[in-house]
Amino acid sequence: MPDDTPALDLLALLPDEWRAVLTPHLDPARMSALSEFVAAEYVAGPVFPPVEDLFSAFRLCPPSACRVLILGQDPYHRAGQAHGLSFSVREGVSVPPSLRNVFKELGEDLGVPKPGSGNLDGWAAQGVLLLNSVLTVRQGAPGSHANRGWEEFTDATIRALDALESRVVFLLWGGYARKKAALVGNPQHVVLEAGHPSPMNPRGFLGSRPFSAANKALADAGLPTIDWERSAG
């Protein structure tokens, strides 16, 4: 890393509870290399989400409270959109096409009115971990931070959740996310797969009724269900 690049320790930025459960699943050398890469990218910038929002999903949803995982891919790569939660956008930002399909399915599944905002903080606060497979992206360059180590971090997160005793429902949408089902071996947990909500090919997602299915799986385990109508925090 260049001498003028500020040091960035990604693990140090994580909330304490997450750091404790993730550390056994992470390779220190790989995390160090990822930290150096991400630090240099933030200096070169712009990179999204802003560093202060990098681990928002983890801050809002500690592992002990996690009941549902929704796995995305890249953060949004346009200015003002990404804020650390997969699929979510900040208040006042136009709802992106994939999230529009998520809301469309939510309405078909549970009769929920279309939310007035694309901010999903309210889901996260109820125990929905809105995780991207890659947590950072260069502005205007989707996939620019792939294969740099974030994928291993995401896998470690899934393994850490798999080790929990309380049921977690894994909502895996799209080909990439569905491959992660192999990381879930605990029979206590439930994996629900569907197509990606992208408008490019939404047929495998629309009609999949993931929200009612997730709530049924939680109720079957005696756990509180998610109020999916409460999207904004």
mmCIF file of C-alpha atoms in Angstrom:
data_model
loop_
_atom_site.group_PDB
_atom_site.id
_atom_site.type_symbol
_atom_site.label_atom_id
_atom_site.label_comp_id
_atom_site.label_asym_id
_atom_site.label_seq_id
_atom_site.Cartn_x
_atom_site.Cartn_y
_atom_site.Cartn_z
ATOM 1 C CA MET A 1 0.000 0.000 0.000
ATOM 2 C CA PRO A 2 1.435 3.445 -0.816
ATOM 3 C CA ASP A 3 2.931 5.334 2.130
ATOM 4 C CA ASP A 4 0.342 8.110 1.849
ATOM 5 C CA THR A 5 -2.612 5.695 2.031
ATOM 6 C CA PRO A 6 -4.191 5.719 5.498
ATOM 7 C CA ALA A 7 -4.270 2.369 7.275
ATOM 8 C CA LEU A 8 -7.657 0.677 7.359
ATOM 9 C CA ASP A 9 -8.376 -2.347 9.552
ATOM 10 C CA LEU A 10 -11.686 -3.767 8.369
ATOM 11 C CA LEU A 11 -12.043 -6.085 11.349
ATOM 12 C CA ALA A 12 -11.594 -3.150 13.721
ATOM 13 C CA LEU A 13 -14.532 -1.402 12.028
ATOM 14 C CA LEU A 14 -16.873 -4.321 12.740
ATOM 15 C CA PRO A 15 -19.126 -4.283 15.809
ATOM 16 C CA ASP A 16 -17.596 -6.334 18.640
ATOM 17 C CA GLU A 17 -20.178 -9.134 18.529
ATOM 18 C CA TRP A 18 -19.660 -9.692 14.818
ATOM 19 C CA ARG A 19 -15.884 -9.561 15.126
ATOM 20 C CA ALA A 20 -16.001 -12.307 17.753
ATOM 21 C CA VAL A 21 -18.047 -14.718 15.627
ATOM 22 C CA LEU A 22 -16.323 -13.928 12.316
ATOM 23 C CA THR A 23 -12.664 -14.050 13.347
ATOM 24 C CA PRO A 24 -12.495 -17.881 13.596
ATOM 25 C CA HIS A 25 -13.716 -18.136 9.987
ATOM 26 C CA LEU A 26 -11.367 -15.548 8.444
ATOM 27 C CA ASP A 27 -7.806 -15.810 7.143
ATOM 28 C CA PRO A 28 -5.771 -12.955 8.699
ATOM 29 C CA ALA A 29 -3.502 -12.561 5.663
ATOM 30 C CA ARG A 30 -6.462 -12.340 3.277
ATOM 31 C CA MET A 31 -8.210 -9.815 5.495
ATOM 32 C CA SER A 32 -5.045 -7.729 5.697
ATOM 33 C CA ALA A 33 -4.736 -7.732 1.907
ATOM 34 C CA LEU A 34 -8.414 -6.812 1.547
ATOM 35 C CA SER A 35 -8.004 -3.974 4.051
ATOM 36 C CA GLU A 36 -5.064 -2.579 2.090
ATOM 37 C CA PHE A 37 -6.929 -2.802 -1.204
ATOM 38 C CA VAL A 38 -10.070 -1.139 0.152
ATOM 39 C CA ALA A 39 -8.061 1.634 1.829
ATOM 40 C CA ALA A 40 -6.259 2.428 -1.425
ATOM 41 C CA GLU A 41 -9.548 2.417 -3.340
ATOM 42 C CA TYR A 42 -11.160 4.865 -0.922
ATOM 43 C CA VAL A 43 -8.194 7.203 -1.400
ATOM 44 C CA ALA A 44 -8.430 6.902 -5.210
ATOM 45 C CA GLY A 45 -12.239 7.202 -4.912
ATOM 46 C CA PRO A 46 -15.083 7.631 -5.207
ATOM 47 C CA VAL A 47 -16.032 4.280 -3.652
ATOM 48 C CA PHE A 48 -19.452 3.270 -2.337
ATOM 49 C CA PRO A 49 -20.778 2.988 0.237
ATOM 50 C CA PRO A 50 -18.977 5.677 2.250
ATOM 51 C CA VAL A 51 -16.607 4.080 4.745
ATOM 52 C CA GLU A 52 -18.824 5.097 7.671
ATOM 53 C CA ASP A 53 -21.641 3.008 6.141
ATOM 54 C CA LEU A 54 -19.482 0.043 5.159
ATOM 55 C CA PHE A 55 -20.741 -2.230 7.936
ATOM 56 C CA SER A 56 -24.201 -0.702 8.468
ATOM 57 C CA ALA A 57 -25.843 -4.096 7.938
ATOM 58 C CA PHE A 58 -23.749 -5.563 10.750
ATOM 59 C CA ARG A 59 -24.302 -2.587 13.055
ATOM 60 C CA LEU A 60 -28.093 -2.730 12.660
ATOM 61 C CA CYS A 61 -28.359 -6.535 12.874
ATOM 62 C CA PRO A 62 -26.064 -8.237 15.428
ATOM 63 C CA PRO A 63 -25.634 -12.009 15.046
ATOM 64 C CA SER A 64 -27.570 -12.748 18.228
ATOM 65 C CA ALA A 65 -30.602 -10.966 16.731
ATOM 66 C CA CYS A 66 -30.309 -12.261 13.156
ATOM 67 C CA ARG A 67 -33.370 -14.160 11.930
ATOM 68 C CA VAL A 68 -33.159 -13.691 8.150
ATOM 69 C CA LEU A 69 -30.302 -13.212 5.684
ATOM 70 C CA ILE A 70 -30.939 -11.622 2.286
ATOM 71 C CA LEU A 71 -27.856 -11.896 0.086
ATOM 72 C CA GLY A 72 -27.213 -9.378 -2.679
ATOM 73 C CA GLN A 73 -24.227 -8.883 -4.986
ATOM 74 C CA ASP A 74 -22.515 -5.492 -5.504
ATOM 75 C CA PRO A 75 -23.533 -2.296 -3.743
ATOM 76 C CA TYR A 76 -25.221 0.255 -5.994
ATOM 77 C CA HIS A 77 -22.490 2.040 -7.938
ATOM 78 C CA ARG A 78 -24.104 5.457 -8.439
ATOM 79 C CA ALA A 79 -23.574 8.365 -6.047
ATOM 80 C CA GLY A 80 -25.974 8.694 -3.131
ATOM 81 C CA GLN A 81 -27.523 5.222 -3.335
ATOM 82 C CA ALA A 82 -25.522 2.619 -1.385
ATOM 83 C CA HIS A 83 -25.502 2.866 2.396
ATOM 84 C CA GLY A 84 -24.323 -0.562 3.488
ATOM 85 C CA LEU A 85 -27.504 -2.645 3.166
ATOM 86 C CA SER A 86 -28.111 -4.888 0.164
ATOM 87 C CA PHE A 87 -30.945 -3.697 -2.110
ATOM 88 C CA SER A 88 -31.607 -0.674 0.142
ATOM 89 C CA VAL A 89 -31.169 2.995 -0.783
ATOM 90 C CA ARG A 90 -31.175 6.142 1.283
ATOM 91 C CA GLU A 91 -34.310 8.150 2.029
ATOM 92 C CA GLY A 92 -35.285 10.369 -0.887
ATOM 93 C CA VAL A 93 -33.443 8.264 -3.486
ATOM 94 C CA SER A 94 -35.424 6.739 -6.363
ATOM 95 C CA VAL A 95 -36.148 3.052 -5.835
ATOM 96 C CA PRO A 96 -33.884 0.995 -8.158
ATOM 97 C CA PRO A 97 -35.461 -1.576 -10.513
ATOM 98 C CA SER A 98 -34.486 -4.680 -8.502
ATOM 99 C CA LEU A 99 -35.921 -3.218 -5.311
ATOM 100 C CA ARG A 100 -39.096 -2.272 -7.183
ATOM 101 C CA ASN A 101 -39.530 -5.959 -7.977
ATOM 102 C CA VAL A 102 -38.856 -6.849 -4.329
ATOM 103 C CA PHE A 103 -41.640 -4.469 -3.315
ATOM 104 C CA LYS A 104 -43.904 -5.814 -6.080
ATOM 105 C CA GLU A 105 -43.460 -9.353 -4.769
ATOM 106 C CA LEU A 106 -43.973 -8.144 -1.208
ATOM 107 C CA GLY A 107 -47.327 -6.723 -2.258
ATOM 108 C CA GLU A 108 -48.355 -9.901 -4.092
ATOM 109 C CA ASP A 109 -47.166 -12.118 -1.233
ATOM 110 C CA LEU A 110 -48.471 -10.266 1.821
ATOM 111 C CA GLY A 111 -50.681 -7.498 0.458
ATOM 112 C CA VAL A 112 -48.252 -4.881 1.728
ATOM 113 C CA PRO A 113 -48.717 -1.436 0.142
ATOM 114 C CA LYS A 114 -45.785 -0.158 -1.864
ATOM 115 C CA PRO A 115 -43.392 1.491 0.622
ATOM 116 C CA GLY A 116 -42.808 5.193 0.228
ATOM 117 C CA SER A 117 -39.052 4.748 0.564
ATOM 118 C CA GLY A 118 -36.390 2.291 -0.561
ATOM 119 C CA ASN A 119 -34.643 2.493 2.806
ATOM 120 C CA LEU A 120 -34.714 -0.963 4.439
ATOM 121 C CA ASP A 121 -33.349 0.026 7.851
ATOM 122 C CA GLY A 122 -36.623 -1.165 9.389
ATOM 123 C CA TRP A 123 -36.021 -4.707 8.165
ATOM 124 C CA ALA A 124 -32.451 -4.670 9.468
ATOM 125 C CA ALA A 125 -33.607 -3.462 12.884
ATOM 126 C CA GLN A 126 -35.868 -6.539 13.140
ATOM 127 C CA GLY A 127 -33.061 -9.020 12.491
ATOM 128 C CA VAL A 128 -32.798 -9.095 8.692
ATOM 129 C CA LEU A 129 -29.137 -9.061 7.645
ATOM 130 C CA LEU A 130 -29.045 -7.304 4.273
ATOM 131 C CA LEU A 131 -25.660 -8.497 3.072
ATOM 132 C CA ASN A 132 -23.891 -7.961 -0.230
ATOM 133 C CA SER A 133 -21.451 -10.571 -1.549
ATOM 134 C CA VAL A 134 -18.995 -7.731 -2.250
ATOM 135 C CA LEU A 135 -19.256 -4.819 0.164
ATOM 136 C CA THR A 136 -17.625 -2.035 -1.860
ATOM 137 C CA VAL A 137 -17.611 -0.818 -5.458
ATOM 138 C CA ARG A 138 -15.934 1.926 -7.470
ATOM 139 C CA GLN A 139 -18.301 4.603 -8.772
ATOM 140 C CA GLY A 140 -19.791 3.625 -12.113
ATOM 141 C CA ALA A 141 -17.898 0.324 -12.241
ATOM 142 C CA PRO A 142 -20.030 -2.644 -11.155
ATOM 143 C CA GLY A 143 -17.926 -5.644 -10.193
ATOM 144 C CA SER A 144 -14.799 -3.518 -9.755
ATOM 145 C CA HIS A 145 -14.104 -4.913 -6.275
ATOM 146 C CA ALA A 146 -14.922 -8.548 -7.037
ATOM 147 C CA ASN A 147 -12.338 -11.262 -6.376
ATOM 148 C CA ARG A 148 -10.401 -9.124 -3.915
ATOM 149 C CA GLY A 149 -11.416 -10.954 -0.753
ATOM 150 C CA TRP A 150 -14.924 -9.763 0.016
ATOM 151 C CA GLU A 151 -16.354 -13.075 -1.173
ATOM 152 C CA GLU A 152 -14.387 -14.916 1.524
ATOM 153 C CA PHE A 153 -15.696 -12.423 4.076
ATOM 154 C CA THR A 154 -19.269 -13.064 2.952
ATOM 155 C CA ASP A 155 -18.733 -16.823 3.121
ATOM 156 C CA ALA A 156 -17.385 -16.410 6.653
ATOM 157 C CA THR A 157 -20.512 -14.472 7.592
ATOM 158 C CA ILE A 158 -22.744 -17.267 6.308
ATOM 159 C CA ARG A 159 -20.681 -19.871 8.172
ATOM 160 C CA ALA A 160 -20.908 -17.827 11.365
ATOM 161 C CA LEU A 161 -24.688 -17.651 11.029
ATOM 162 C CA ASP A 162 -24.835 -21.370 10.269
ATOM 163 C CA ALA A 163 -23.102 -21.992 13.614
ATOM 164 C CA LEU A 164 -25.895 -20.234 15.526
ATOM 165 C CA GLU A 165 -28.357 -22.385 17.445
ATOM 166 C CA SER A 166 -31.391 -20.194 16.797
ATOM 167 C CA ARG A 167 -33.009 -20.557 13.379
ATOM 168 C CA VAL A 168 -31.898 -18.289 10.550
ATOM 169 C CA VAL A 169 -33.782 -18.170 7.238
ATOM 170 C CA PHE A 170 -31.447 -17.694 4.275
ATOM 171 C CA LEU A 171 -33.114 -15.954 1.319
ATOM 172 C CA LEU A 172 -30.825 -16.636 -1.640
ATOM 173 C CA TRP A 173 -31.895 -14.854 -4.810
ATOM 174 C CA GLY A 174 -30.127 -15.463 -8.111
ATOM 175 C CA GLY A 175 -27.487 -17.864 -9.349
ATOM 176 C CA TYR A 176 -24.570 -16.476 -7.358
ATOM 177 C CA ALA A 177 -26.465 -16.310 -4.073
ATOM 178 C CA ARG A 178 -27.941 -19.784 -4.516
ATOM 179 C CA LYS A 179 -24.465 -21.295 -4.632
ATOM 180 C CA LYS A 180 -24.067 -20.216 -1.017
ATOM 181 C CA ALA A 181 -26.663 -22.772 0.064
ATOM 182 C CA ALA A 182 -23.770 -25.246 0.241
ATOM 183 C CA LEU A 183 -22.396 -23.286 3.219
ATOM 184 C CA VAL A 184 -25.540 -23.905 5.277
ATOM 185 C CA GLY A 185 -25.334 -27.321 6.915
ATOM 186 C CA ASN A 186 -27.166 -26.825 10.200
ATOM 187 C CA PRO A 187 -30.572 -28.557 9.907
ATOM 188 C CA GLN A 188 -32.056 -25.962 12.252
ATOM 189 C CA HIS A 189 -31.802 -23.329 9.533
ATOM 190 C CA VAL A 190 -33.959 -22.906 6.417
ATOM 191 C CA VAL A 191 -32.749 -22.011 2.914
ATOM 192 C CA LEU A 192 -35.261 -20.464 0.499
ATOM 193 C CA GLU A 193 -33.994 -20.034 -3.063
ATOM 194 C CA ALA A 194 -35.451 -17.975 -5.902
ATOM 195 C CA GLY A 195 -34.383 -16.079 -8.978
ATOM 196 C CA HIS A 196 -32.851 -12.635 -8.687
ATOM 197 C CA PRO A 197 -35.331 -9.720 -8.620
ATOM 198 C CA SER A 198 -33.464 -7.992 -11.442
ATOM 199 C CA PRO A 199 -35.794 -6.697 -14.177
ATOM 200 C CA MET A 200 -33.616 -8.547 -16.698
ATOM 201 C CA ASN A 201 -35.222 -11.861 -15.739
ATOM 202 C CA PRO A 202 -37.631 -11.521 -12.817
ATOM 203 C CA ARG A 203 -39.766 -14.585 -13.541
ATOM 204 C CA GLY A 204 -37.855 -16.811 -11.131
ATOM 205 C CA PHE A 205 -38.386 -14.266 -8.366
ATOM 206 C CA LEU A 206 -41.889 -12.933 -8.904
ATOM 207 C CA GLY A 207 -44.348 -15.433 -7.481
ATOM 208 C CA SER A 208 -41.791 -17.076 -5.172
ATOM 209 C CA ARG A 209 -43.509 -15.665 -2.035
ATOM 210 C CA PRO A 210 -40.292 -15.479 0.022
ATOM 211 C CA PHE A 211 -41.628 -13.180 2.729
ATOM 212 C CA SER A 212 -44.530 -15.356 3.862
ATOM 213 C CA ALA A 213 -42.308 -18.447 3.583
ATOM 214 C CA ALA A 214 -39.644 -16.837 5.768
ATOM 215 C CA ASN A 215 -42.215 -15.881 8.383
ATOM 216 C CA LYS A 216 -43.665 -19.400 8.389
ATOM 217 C CA ALA A 217 -40.190 -20.855 8.953
ATOM 218 C CA LEU A 218 -39.619 -18.460 11.852
ATOM 219 C CA ALA A 219 -43.034 -19.168 13.380
ATOM 220 C CA ASP A 220 -42.442 -22.925 13.082
ATOM 221 C CA ALA A 221 -39.336 -22.441 15.244
ATOM 222 C CA GLY A 222 -41.240 -20.373 17.801
ATOM 223 C CA LEU A 223 -39.513 -17.147 16.760
ATOM 224 C CA PRO A 224 -41.062 -13.713 16.167
ATOM 225 C CA THR A 225 -41.874 -13.057 12.535
ATOM 226 C CA ILE A 226 -40.722 -10.067 10.495
ATOM 227 C CA ASP A 227 -43.046 -7.119 9.953
ATOM 228 C CA TRP A 228 -42.127 -6.731 6.292
ATOM 229 C CA GLU A 229 -44.350 -3.664 5.975
ATOM 230 C CA ARG A 230 -41.947 -1.831 8.276
ATOM 231 C CA SER A 231 -39.141 -1.194 5.806
ATOM 232 C CA ALA A 232 -37.899 2.263 6.755
ATOM 233 C CA GLY A 233 -36.276 2.632 10.159
#
